[in-house]
mmCIF file of C-alpha atoms and ligand atoms in Angstrom:
data_model
loop_
_atom_site.group_PDB
_atom_site.id
_atom_site.type_symbol
_atom_site.label_atom_id
_atom_site.label_comp_id
_atom_site.label_asym_id
_atom_site.label_seq_id
_atom_site.Cartn_x
_atom_site.Cartn_y
_atom_site.Cartn_z
ATOM 1 C CA MET A 250 -0.302 -0.190 -0.180
ATOM 2 C CA MET A 251 2.997 2.215 1.042
ATOM 3 C CA ARG A 252 4.630 1.323 -1.999
ATOM 4 C CA ARG A 253 1.696 2.261 -4.332
ATOM 5 C CA ASN A 254 1.222 5.645 -2.949
ATOM 6 C CA HIS A 255 4.754 6.357 -2.897
ATOM 7 C CA LEU A 256 4.122 4.724 -6.847
ATOM 8 C CA LEU A 257 1.542 7.229 -7.403
ATOM 9 C CA THR A 258 3.004 10.436 -5.998
ATOM 10 C CA LEU A 259 5.778 9.959 -8.182
ATOM 11 C CA ALA A 260 3.629 9.280 -11.309
ATOM 12 C CA ALA A 261 1.963 12.766 -10.295
ATOM 13 C CA LEU A 262 5.411 14.357 -9.930
ATOM 14 C CA SER A 263 6.497 13.380 -12.993
ATOM 15 C CA LEU A 264 3.195 14.310 -14.571
ATOM 16 C CA GLY A 265 3.631 18.208 -13.148
ATOM 17 C CA VAL A 266 6.948 18.439 -14.124
ATOM 18 C CA LEU A 267 6.197 17.813 -17.776
ATOM 19 C CA SER A 268 3.092 19.769 -18.127
ATOM 20 C CA GLY A 269 4.577 22.977 -15.793
ATOM 21 C CA GLY A 270 8.248 22.740 -17.577
ATOM 22 C CA VAL A 271 8.764 24.991 -20.965
ATOM 23 C CA VAL A 272 9.431 22.309 -23.159
ATOM 24 C CA ARG A 273 7.386 18.866 -23.043
ATOM 25 C CA ALA A 274 9.066 15.720 -24.095
ATOM 26 C CA GLU A 275 6.983 15.029 -26.483
ATOM 27 C CA ASP A 276 7.057 18.549 -27.939
ATOM 28 C CA SER A 277 10.655 17.830 -28.737
ATOM 29 C CA VAL A 278 12.853 15.632 -30.613
ATOM 30 C CA LYS A 279 16.697 15.385 -30.594
ATOM 31 C CA ILE A 280 19.084 14.517 -33.166
ATOM 32 C CA GLY A 281 22.283 12.560 -31.927
ATOM 33 C CA VAL A 282 25.306 13.773 -34.222
ATOM 34 C CA ILE A 283 28.836 11.733 -33.695
ATOM 35 C CA LEU A 284 31.948 13.954 -35.357
ATOM 36 C CA PRO A 285 35.574 13.333 -35.340
ATOM 37 C CA MET A 286 35.523 17.189 -32.979
ATOM 38 C CA THR A 287 39.283 16.296 -32.260
ATOM 39 C CA GLY A 288 41.960 13.802 -33.762
ATOM 40 C CA PRO A 289 43.780 13.615 -37.066
ATOM 41 C CA SER A 290 40.121 14.309 -38.859
ATOM 42 C CA ALA A 291 39.099 17.152 -36.813
ATOM 43 C CA SER A 292 38.885 19.497 -40.018
ATOM 44 C CA THR A 293 35.872 17.311 -41.220
ATOM 45 C CA GLY A 294 34.200 17.357 -37.456
ATOM 46 C CA ARG A 295 34.636 21.455 -37.182
ATOM 47 C CA GLN A 296 33.301 21.959 -40.774
ATOM 48 C CA ILE A 297 30.254 19.354 -40.009
ATOM 49 C CA ASP A 298 29.478 21.549 -36.993
ATOM 50 C CA ALA A 299 29.430 24.717 -38.463
ATOM 51 C CA ALA A 300 27.047 23.810 -41.555
ATOM 52 C CA ILE A 301 24.850 22.208 -38.887
ATOM 53 C CA LYS A 302 24.767 25.014 -36.835
ATOM 54 C CA LEU A 303 24.446 27.150 -39.808
ATOM 55 C CA TRP A 304 21.176 25.198 -40.906
ATOM 56 C CA MET A 305 19.733 25.245 -37.472
ATOM 57 C CA ALA A 306 19.889 29.336 -37.176
ATOM 58 C CA GLN A 307 18.770 29.461 -40.842
ATOM 59 C CA SER A 308 15.824 26.836 -39.950
ATOM 60 C CA GLY A 309 14.979 28.128 -36.668
ATOM 61 C CA GLY A 310 15.247 24.731 -35.520
ATOM 62 C CA LYS A 311 11.983 23.237 -35.710
ATOM 63 C CA ALA A 312 10.628 20.394 -38.026
ATOM 64 C CA GLY A 313 7.310 18.845 -38.103
ATOM 65 C CA GLY A 314 6.053 21.310 -35.424
ATOM 66 C CA LYS A 315 8.482 20.535 -32.995
ATOM 67 C CA LYS A 316 11.393 21.720 -31.345
ATOM 68 C CA VAL A 317 14.635 20.188 -32.435
ATOM 69 C CA GLU A 318 17.281 19.558 -30.362
ATOM 70 C CA VAL A 319 20.867 18.770 -31.331
ATOM 71 C CA ILE A 320 23.566 16.585 -29.520
ATOM 72 C CA ILE A 321 27.341 16.900 -31.118
ATOM 73 C CA LYS A 322 29.417 14.120 -29.620
ATOM 74 C CA ASP A 323 32.571 13.977 -30.179
ATOM 75 C CA ASP A 324 34.585 10.495 -31.079
ATOM 76 C CA ALA A 325 38.334 11.524 -31.975
ATOM 77 C CA GLY A 326 37.817 9.286 -35.078
ATOM 78 C CA VAL A 327 38.181 6.031 -33.103
ATOM 79 C CA ALA A 328 35.152 3.215 -34.271
ATOM 80 C CA ASP A 329 34.982 1.648 -29.993
ATOM 81 C CA THR A 330 33.779 5.569 -29.390
ATOM 82 C CA THR A 331 31.570 6.269 -32.013
ATOM 83 C CA ARG A 332 29.924 2.415 -31.352
ATOM 84 C CA ARG A 333 29.409 3.418 -28.024
ATOM 85 C CA LEU A 334 28.260 7.252 -28.237
ATOM 86 C CA ALA A 335 25.860 6.005 -30.916
ATOM 87 C CA GLN A 336 24.105 3.361 -27.923
ATOM 88 C CA GLU A 337 24.091 6.103 -25.701
ATOM 89 C CA LEU A 338 22.406 8.901 -27.242
ATOM 90 C CA VAL A 339 19.621 5.875 -28.563
ATOM 91 C CA VAL A 340 19.118 4.414 -25.018
ATOM 92 C CA ASN A 341 19.385 7.221 -23.400
ATOM 93 C CA ASP A 342 18.684 10.260 -24.965
ATOM 94 C CA LYS A 343 16.097 8.574 -27.240
ATOM 95 C CA VAL A 344 17.286 10.289 -30.730
ATOM 96 C CA VAL A 345 14.942 9.882 -33.394
ATOM 97 C CA ALA A 346 18.162 9.931 -35.849
ATOM 98 C CA LEU A 347 21.903 9.451 -35.402
ATOM 99 C CA ALA A 348 24.425 11.925 -38.181
ATOM 100 C CA GLY A 349 27.809 12.153 -38.717
ATOM 101 C CA PHE A 350 30.583 10.067 -39.291
ATOM 102 C CA GLY A 351 33.802 11.010 -40.398
ATOM 103 C CA LEU A 352 35.245 8.328 -41.860
ATOM 104 C CA THR A 353 34.423 4.652 -43.032
ATOM 105 C CA PRO A 354 34.978 2.348 -39.776
ATOM 106 C CA LEU A 355 33.198 4.965 -37.594
ATOM 107 C CA ALA A 356 29.950 4.828 -39.436
ATOM 108 C CA LEU A 357 30.645 1.088 -40.331
ATOM 109 C CA ALA A 358 30.809 0.459 -36.582
ATOM 110 C CA THR A 359 27.223 2.124 -36.128
ATOM 111 C CA ALA A 360 25.661 0.349 -38.467
ATOM 112 C CA PRO A 361 24.537 -2.576 -36.646
ATOM 113 C CA ILE A 362 23.017 -0.334 -33.680
ATOM 114 C CA ALA A 363 20.846 1.909 -36.035
ATOM 115 C CA THR A 364 19.319 -1.551 -37.868
ATOM 116 C CA GLN A 365 18.729 -3.271 -34.617
ATOM 117 C CA SER A 366 17.240 0.249 -32.716
ATOM 118 C CA LYS A 367 15.383 1.053 -36.388
ATOM 119 C CA THR A 368 16.906 4.590 -36.144
ATOM 120 C CA PRO A 369 17.455 6.121 -39.363
ATOM 121 C CA MET A 370 21.295 7.264 -39.215
ATOM 122 C CA VAL A 371 22.123 10.183 -42.111
ATOM 123 C CA VAL A 372 26.210 9.091 -43.199
ATOM 124 C CA MET A 373 27.132 12.867 -43.352
ATOM 125 C CA ALA A 374 31.110 12.401 -44.493
ATOM 126 C CA ALA A 375 32.168 8.655 -44.824
ATOM 127 C CA ALA A 376 32.394 7.474 -48.818
ATOM 128 C CA THR A 377 33.015 4.066 -48.894
ATOM 129 C CA SER A 378 30.481 2.723 -51.527
ATOM 130 C CA MET A 379 29.397 -0.320 -49.544
ATOM 131 C CA ILE A 380 28.393 1.670 -46.659
ATOM 132 C CA THR A 381 24.661 1.819 -47.296
ATOM 133 C CA GLU A 382 24.639 -1.668 -47.548
ATOM 134 C CA SER A 383 25.613 -2.841 -43.838
ATOM 135 C CA SER A 384 22.478 -1.491 -42.721
ATOM 136 C CA PRO A 385 19.042 -0.390 -44.421
ATOM 137 C CA TYR A 386 18.732 2.529 -41.749
ATOM 138 C CA ILE A 387 21.463 4.510 -43.609
ATOM 139 C CA VAL A 388 21.047 7.458 -45.746
ATOM 140 C CA ARG A 389 24.185 8.789 -47.327
ATOM 141 C CA THR A 390 24.067 12.951 -48.165
ATOM 142 C CA SER A 391 28.392 13.315 -48.623
ATOM 143 C CA PHE A 392 29.255 11.118 -51.827
ATOM 144 C CA THR A 393 31.026 8.182 -52.563
ATOM 145 C CA LEU A 394 34.495 7.187 -54.281
ATOM 146 C CA PRO A 395 33.420 5.437 -56.939
ATOM 147 C CA GLN A 396 30.786 8.434 -57.853
ATOM 148 C CA VAL A 397 33.717 10.673 -57.825
ATOM 149 C CA SER A 398 36.919 8.535 -59.294
ATOM 150 C CA ILE A 399 35.057 7.771 -62.597
ATOM 151 C CA GLY A 400 35.394 11.424 -64.129
ATOM 152 C CA ILE A 401 38.793 12.237 -63.530
ATOM 153 C CA ALA A 402 39.449 8.876 -65.412
ATOM 154 C CA GLU A 403 37.922 9.542 -68.362
ATOM 155 C CA TRP A 404 39.185 13.097 -68.364
ATOM 156 C CA ALA A 405 42.818 11.850 -68.133
ATOM 157 C CA ALA A 406 42.769 9.338 -71.282
ATOM 158 C CA LYS A 407 40.798 11.745 -73.362
ATOM 159 C CA ASN A 408 43.557 14.369 -72.478
ATOM 160 C CA LYS A 409 47.139 12.626 -73.447
ATOM 161 C CA ILE A 410 47.885 11.335 -70.287
ATOM 162 C CA LYS A 411 48.580 7.638 -71.309
ATOM 163 C CA LYS A 412 50.400 6.494 -68.239
ATOM 164 C CA VAL A 413 49.317 6.568 -64.708
ATOM 165 C CA VAL A 414 50.309 5.842 -60.981
ATOM 166 C CA THR A 415 47.650 5.615 -58.414
ATOM 167 C CA LEU A 416 48.267 6.512 -54.615
ATOM 168 C CA VAL A 417 45.372 5.804 -52.438
ATOM 169 C CA ALA A 418 45.017 6.029 -48.477
ATOM 170 C CA ASP A 419 44.728 2.030 -47.666
ATOM 171 C CA TYR A 420 41.365 1.658 -46.489
ATOM 172 C CA GLY A 421 37.613 1.167 -47.955
ATOM 173 C CA PRO A 422 37.739 4.765 -50.062
ATOM 174 C CA GLY A 423 41.085 4.226 -50.958
ATOM 175 C CA ASN A 424 40.279 0.630 -52.124
ATOM 176 C CA ASP A 425 37.268 2.237 -54.332
ATOM 177 C CA ALA A 426 38.841 5.355 -55.715
ATOM 178 C CA GLU A 427 41.975 2.794 -57.013
ATOM 179 C CA LYS A 428 39.483 0.247 -58.240
ATOM 180 C CA PHE A 429 37.012 2.700 -59.863
ATOM 181 C CA PHE A 430 39.716 4.942 -61.583
ATOM 182 C CA THR A 431 41.721 2.255 -62.513
ATOM 183 C CA SER A 432 39.229 0.384 -64.439
ATOM 184 C CA GLN A 433 37.955 3.559 -66.126
ATOM 185 C CA PHE A 434 40.960 4.814 -67.376
ATOM 186 C CA GLN A 435 41.526 1.122 -68.851
ATOM 187 C CA LEU A 436 38.275 0.908 -70.403
ATOM 188 C CA ASN A 437 39.740 4.625 -72.176
ATOM 189 C CA GLY A 438 43.213 3.018 -73.063
ATOM 190 C CA GLY A 439 45.252 4.268 -70.091
ATOM 191 C CA VAL A 440 48.395 2.068 -67.935
ATOM 192 C CA ILE A 441 48.609 1.961 -64.735
ATOM 193 C CA THR A 442 51.904 1.355 -64.316
ATOM 194 C CA ASP A 443 51.981 0.515 -60.366
ATOM 195 C CA LYS A 444 49.333 0.955 -57.462
ATOM 196 C CA LEU A 445 50.641 2.833 -54.537
ATOM 197 C CA ARG A 446 48.968 2.834 -51.197
ATOM 198 C CA THR A 447 49.942 4.802 -48.045
ATOM 199 C CA PRO A 448 49.032 4.135 -44.263
ATOM 200 C CA LEU A 449 45.776 6.121 -43.151
ATOM 201 C CA ARG A 450 46.899 8.063 -40.344
ATOM 202 C CA GLY A 451 50.554 8.086 -42.221
ATOM 203 C CA ALA A 452 51.388 11.628 -43.534
ATOM 204 C CA ASP A 453 54.778 11.529 -44.152
ATOM 205 C CA PHE A 454 54.412 11.015 -48.144
ATOM 206 C CA ALA A 455 57.868 10.692 -48.844
ATOM 207 C CA PRO A 456 58.769 7.150 -49.622
ATOM 208 C CA VAL A 457 55.743 6.648 -52.137
ATOM 209 C CA LEU A 458 56.756 9.755 -53.861
ATOM 210 C CA GLN A 459 60.552 9.197 -54.389
ATOM 211 C CA LYS A 460 58.840 5.557 -55.971
ATOM 212 C CA VAL A 461 56.574 8.004 -58.229
ATOM 213 C CA ARG A 462 59.755 10.056 -59.338
ATOM 214 C CA ASP A 463 61.367 6.784 -60.638
ATOM 215 C CA LEU A 464 58.235 5.215 -61.971
ATOM 216 C CA SER A 465 58.056 8.469 -63.833
ATOM 217 C CA PRO A 466 54.427 8.394 -65.379
ATOM 218 C CA ASP A 467 52.661 11.074 -67.017
ATOM 219 C CA ALA A 468 50.455 11.191 -63.898
ATOM 220 C CA LEU A 469 50.217 10.605 -60.420
ATOM 221 C CA PHE A 470 46.010 9.789 -59.482
ATOM 222 C CA VAL A 471 45.815 10.542 -55.902
ATOM 223 C CA PHE A 472 43.009 9.766 -52.937
ATOM 224 C CA LEU A 473 43.948 10.906 -49.116
ATOM 225 C CA PRO A 474 41.226 11.098 -46.639
ATOM 226 C CA SER A 475 40.178 15.432 -45.960
ATOM 227 C CA GLY A 476 43.158 17.503 -43.574
ATOM 228 C CA GLN A 477 45.636 15.592 -45.285
ATOM 229 C CA GLY A 478 46.290 17.336 -48.432
ATOM 230 C CA ALA A 479 48.266 20.093 -47.663
ATOM 231 C CA GLN A 480 51.019 18.014 -46.417
ATOM 232 C CA PHE A 481 50.239 15.966 -49.563
ATOM 233 C CA MET A 482 50.800 19.081 -51.442
ATOM 234 C CA LYS A 483 53.521 20.497 -50.125
ATOM 235 C CA GLN A 484 56.158 17.219 -50.002
ATOM 236 C CA PHE A 485 54.746 16.514 -54.135
ATOM 237 C CA GLY A 486 56.684 20.389 -54.581
ATOM 238 C CA GLU A 487 59.492 19.803 -51.901
ATOM 239 C CA ARG A 488 60.206 16.235 -54.078
ATOM 240 C CA GLY A 489 60.383 18.120 -57.439
ATOM 241 C CA LEU A 490 57.344 15.850 -59.118
ATOM 242 C CA ASP A 491 56.047 18.816 -60.351
ATOM 243 C CA LYS A 492 59.316 20.147 -61.709
ATOM 244 C CA ALA A 493 59.914 16.821 -63.307
ATOM 245 C CA GLY A 494 56.645 16.901 -65.489
ATOM 246 C CA ILE A 495 54.638 14.491 -63.244
ATOM 247 C CA LYS A 496 51.244 15.760 -63.454
ATOM 248 C CA LEU A 497 48.963 15.162 -60.250
ATOM 249 C CA ILE A 498 45.327 14.479 -60.760
ATOM 250 C CA ALA A 499 42.894 13.296 -57.685
ATOM 251 C CA THR A 500 39.425 13.349 -56.131
ATOM 252 C CA GLY A 501 38.827 16.682 -54.686
ATOM 253 C CA ASP A 502 39.295 15.089 -51.241
ATOM 254 C CA VAL A 503 42.815 16.200 -51.795
ATOM 255 C CA THR A 504 42.218 19.611 -53.489
ATOM 256 C CA ASP A 505 40.144 20.107 -50.127
ATOM 257 C CA ASP A 506 38.490 23.921 -49.890
ATOM 258 C CA ASP A 507 39.396 23.676 -45.924
ATOM 259 C CA GLN A 508 42.813 23.789 -47.198
ATOM 260 C CA LEU A 509 43.318 24.480 -50.291
ATOM 261 C CA ASN A 510 43.941 28.458 -49.726
ATOM 262 C CA ASP A 511 46.799 27.301 -48.350
ATOM 263 C CA MET A 512 48.429 25.170 -50.434
ATOM 264 C CA GLY A 513 50.853 27.443 -52.857
ATOM 265 C CA ASP A 514 51.283 27.539 -56.598
ATOM 266 C CA VAL A 515 52.062 24.009 -56.331
ATOM 267 C CA ALA A 516 48.459 22.924 -56.414
ATOM 268 C CA LEU A 517 47.977 25.357 -59.660
ATOM 269 C CA GLY A 518 46.241 23.539 -62.475
ATOM 270 C CA VAL A 519 45.929 19.867 -60.571
ATOM 271 C CA VAL A 520 42.540 18.839 -62.223
ATOM 272 C CA ASN A 521 40.390 16.997 -60.349
ATOM 273 C CA SER A 522 37.017 15.497 -59.895
ATOM 274 C CA HIS A 523 34.174 15.805 -57.003
ATOM 275 C CA HIS A 524 30.923 17.126 -56.115
ATOM 276 C CA TYR A 525 31.202 20.206 -54.815
ATOM 277 C CA SER A 526 33.636 23.487 -54.811
ATOM 278 C CA ALA A 527 33.055 26.593 -52.960
ATOM 279 C CA ALA A 528 32.975 28.295 -56.337
ATOM 280 C CA HIS A 529 30.221 26.472 -57.298
ATOM 281 C CA ASN A 530 28.627 29.210 -59.357
ATOM 282 C CA THR A 531 24.561 29.204 -58.448
ATOM 283 C CA ALA A 532 22.251 31.721 -56.125
ATOM 284 C CA VAL A 533 22.310 28.749 -54.169
ATOM 285 C CA ASN A 534 26.060 28.293 -53.316
ATOM 286 C CA LYS A 535 26.544 31.447 -53.402
ATOM 287 C CA LYS A 536 24.377 32.204 -50.541
ATOM 288 C CA TYR A 537 25.533 29.378 -48.900
ATOM 289 C CA VAL A 538 29.300 30.207 -48.414
ATOM 290 C CA ALA A 539 28.707 33.857 -47.665
ATOM 291 C CA ASP A 540 26.383 32.820 -44.522
ATOM 292 C CA PHE A 541 29.066 30.474 -43.346
ATOM 293 C CA GLN A 542 31.549 32.537 -43.748
ATOM 294 C CA ALA A 543 29.698 34.846 -42.018
ATOM 295 C CA ALA A 544 29.614 32.943 -39.032
ATOM 296 C CA ASN A 545 33.292 31.209 -39.418
ATOM 297 C CA LYS A 546 36.136 32.362 -40.029
ATOM 298 C CA PHE A 547 37.120 29.521 -42.820
ATOM 299 C CA ARG A 548 35.412 28.351 -46.557
ATOM 300 C CA PRO A 549 33.314 25.586 -46.668
ATOM 301 C CA ASN A 550 34.340 22.248 -47.617
ATOM 302 C CA PHE A 551 32.555 19.399 -49.505
ATOM 303 C CA MET A 552 32.276 17.756 -45.622
ATOM 304 C CA SER A 553 29.920 21.178 -44.677
ATOM 305 C CA VAL A 554 27.864 20.001 -47.675
ATOM 306 C CA GLY A 555 27.085 16.667 -46.383
ATOM 307 C CA GLY A 556 26.469 17.885 -42.847
ATOM 308 C CA TYR A 557 24.219 20.925 -44.553
ATOM 309 C CA ASP A 558 22.176 18.765 -46.912
ATOM 310 C CA GLY A 559 21.728 15.861 -44.067
ATOM 311 C CA MET A 560 20.296 18.394 -41.498
ATOM 312 C CA ARG A 561 17.992 18.735 -44.582
ATOM 313 C CA VAL A 562 16.948 15.586 -45.233
ATOM 314 C CA ILE A 563 16.361 14.967 -41.600
ATOM 315 C CA PHE A 564 14.209 18.372 -40.572
ATOM 316 C CA LYS A 565 12.425 17.856 -44.139
ATOM 317 C CA ALA A 566 11.128 13.487 -42.892
ATOM 318 C CA LEU A 567 10.731 15.241 -39.708
ATOM 319 C CA ASP A 568 7.881 17.577 -41.430
ATOM 320 C CA THR A 569 6.524 14.517 -43.034
ATOM 321 C CA THR A 570 6.267 12.396 -40.320
ATOM 322 C CA LYS A 571 5.943 15.193 -37.901
ATOM 323 C CA GLY A 572 8.133 14.096 -35.597
ATOM 324 C CA VAL A 573 8.045 10.463 -35.443
ATOM 325 C CA GLY A 574 10.592 8.571 -35.967
ATOM 326 C CA GLY A 575 11.708 5.180 -36.725
ATOM 327 C CA ASP A 576 10.772 3.526 -40.255
ATOM 328 C CA ALA A 577 8.593 6.288 -40.733
ATOM 329 C CA LEU A 578 11.472 8.968 -40.633
ATOM 330 C CA LEU A 579 13.388 6.458 -42.908
ATOM 331 C CA ALA A 580 10.493 6.312 -45.396
ATOM 332 C CA ALA A 581 10.495 10.426 -45.527
ATOM 333 C CA MET A 582 14.256 10.682 -46.555
ATOM 334 C CA LYS A 583 13.803 8.315 -49.017
ATOM 335 C CA GLY A 584 13.138 9.809 -52.687
ATOM 336 C CA GLN A 585 14.195 13.366 -51.675
ATOM 337 C CA ILE A 586 14.869 15.746 -54.581
ATOM 338 C CA PHE A 587 16.518 19.361 -53.613
ATOM 339 C CA GLU A 588 18.837 22.198 -54.619
ATOM 340 C CA SER A 589 21.940 21.622 -52.469
ATOM 341 C CA PRO A 590 24.871 24.619 -52.487
ATOM 342 C CA ARG A 591 26.660 21.487 -54.704
ATOM 343 C CA GLY A 592 23.631 21.448 -57.152
ATOM 344 C CA PRO A 593 20.566 18.962 -57.392
ATOM 345 C CA VAL A 594 20.431 16.022 -55.740
ATOM 346 C CA LEU A 595 18.493 12.808 -54.997
ATOM 347 C CA ILE A 596 18.061 11.023 -52.306
ATOM 348 C CA ASP A 597 17.962 7.128 -54.071
ATOM 349 C CA ALA A 598 14.983 5.529 -52.967
ATOM 350 C CA GLN A 599 16.264 2.185 -53.762
ATOM 351 C CA THR A 600 19.873 2.782 -52.405
ATOM 352 C CA ARG A 601 19.602 5.386 -50.177
ATOM 353 C CA ASP A 602 22.658 6.940 -50.989
ATOM 354 C CA VAL A 603 23.218 10.054 -53.170
ATOM 355 C CA VAL A 604 22.957 10.546 -56.409
ATOM 356 C CA GLN A 605 24.354 14.035 -57.862
ATOM 357 C CA ASP A 606 26.323 15.377 -60.336
ATOM 358 C CA VAL A 607 30.219 15.063 -60.479
ATOM 359 C CA TYR A 608 32.372 18.107 -61.678
ATOM 360 C CA ILE A 609 35.908 18.452 -63.146
ATOM 361 C CA ARG A 610 37.349 21.448 -61.817
ATOM 362 C CA LYS A 611 41.376 22.811 -62.267
ATOM 363 C CA VAL A 612 42.743 24.691 -59.370
ATOM 364 C CA GLU A 613 43.252 27.757 -59.855
ATOM 365 C CA ARG A 614 43.373 32.141 -58.481
ATOM 366 C CA VAL A 615 40.663 33.772 -58.308
ATOM 367 C CA ASN A 616 40.675 37.444 -56.749
ATOM 368 C CA GLY A 617 44.178 36.503 -55.483
ATOM 369 C CA GLN A 618 42.545 33.278 -53.781
ATOM 370 C CA LEU A 619 42.982 29.410 -54.789
ATOM 371 C CA TYR A 620 39.502 27.832 -55.775
ATOM 372 C CA ASN A 621 38.205 24.841 -57.956
ATOM 373 C CA VAL A 622 37.149 26.139 -60.993
ATOM 374 C CA GLU A 623 34.408 23.574 -62.071
ATOM 375 C CA PHE A 624 34.663 23.477 -66.130
ATOM 376 C CA ASP A 625 32.644 19.822 -66.863
ATOM 377 C CA THR A 626 29.818 18.537 -65.313
ATOM 378 C CA ILE A 627 29.061 14.962 -65.646
ATOM 379 C CA LYS A 628 25.140 14.848 -64.645
ATOM 380 C CA SER A 629 23.319 12.968 -62.074
ATOM 381 C CA VAL A 630 26.028 10.260 -61.022
ATOM 382 C CA LYS A 631 24.697 7.274 -59.478
ATOM 383 C CA ASP A 632 26.978 4.943 -57.012
ATOM 384 C CA PRO A 633 28.960 3.096 -59.739
ATOM 385 C CA GLY A 634 29.524 0.495 -56.516
ATOM 386 C CA LYS A 635 26.210 -0.450 -57.022
ATOM 387 C CA LEU A 636 25.920 -1.263 -60.306
ATOM 388 C CA LYS A 637 28.211 -4.184 -59.877
HETATM 389 C C1 DHB I 123 36.609 9.268 -46.438
HETATM 390 C C2 DHB I 123 36.844 10.641 -45.583
HETATM 391 C C3 DHB I 123 37.360 11.643 -45.960
HETATM 392 O O1 DHB I 123 38.171 12.797 -45.240
HETATM 393 C C4 DHB I 123 37.201 11.222 -47.240
HETATM 394 O O2 DHB I 123 37.529 12.934 -47.804
HETATM 395 C C5 DHB I 123 36.372 10.465 -47.994
HETATM 396 C C6 DHB I 123 36.485 9.402 -47.017
HETATM 397 C C7 DHB I 123 36.062 7.795 -45.212
HETATM 398 O O3 DHB I 123 36.659 7.451 -44.459
HETATM 399 O O4 DHB I 123 35.303 7.055 -45.928
#
């Protein structure tokens, strides 16, 4: 009897708190964002965090008639930490969506949690093709390496480049870049003379660059994750590879807007392919870059756009479900079409992956600053990694 009364009192108390509080639990929803805010991939966290804050400011932080609360957690780029934080966000904070994921291993570590808890998981950064196949609850707003590697392979083959050495970071996205660059280049008559790899965490490129110099190909194709481009470019110049007539071609991860302006003359003329440039010439992007730079003292890069568009996808889905999560929220994310700062975007309903234009760009100096200037567009590219 005593115990029963006690329970009733507790229930009454908590009801009182709920109805008397400023925001009742059911009037708000939470999104759990996990990013590398520290460690070697901290620039990815910094860019996406800034983009999320911009989206929250512009949207008023409301979706589906509810206040949206974003909880940002730092995994420092360590997969065990990502998994633990995801578990806590789902169980303790009851988030309606998980988001972020700065590197492929971090996304893969979290996929089982999304599946088991039926929580939509928006991959804003990681870009290995198979990530979306690791859980039916994953939706991707970044890109895939196969998607962006094919364009530069075609460009190279059509522009008098016959012999290429490839150099990639030795993990998921690097494997994808090497495989899809190679097959597309060979299909167009090119020859791959060697395939080199660097450790994900290793920023000393001197040994591989010496090897490339000795091999003396027409061009070196490079994929490195965001944050390593400046160091690579510096060593490429120091080793005199540019002077030796070895052309540098890459995915846009290397000529990353986050670092590009500090790379100096060695970056000038580097042709690369990617889905986003801060110099993308549309009204939507000009406004994005201006608003982003007014709020932060740095230029937005492709990671920021993955974060910004990821927020849009979650917000529009919450509008559709009136704040309900789970399978309904996932369904409302599929098939979304919108104009992003990068250009037109579709979330493919079958694959839950992003379909987007891929641009061929050249690093040029514009008004005293280095930019990836787009000069060709491949329209509506679906992830070629899914067409196996
Ligand atoms: C991944 C990380 C990056 O920083 C990048 O530019 C591309 C891919 C990844 O780990 O998936």
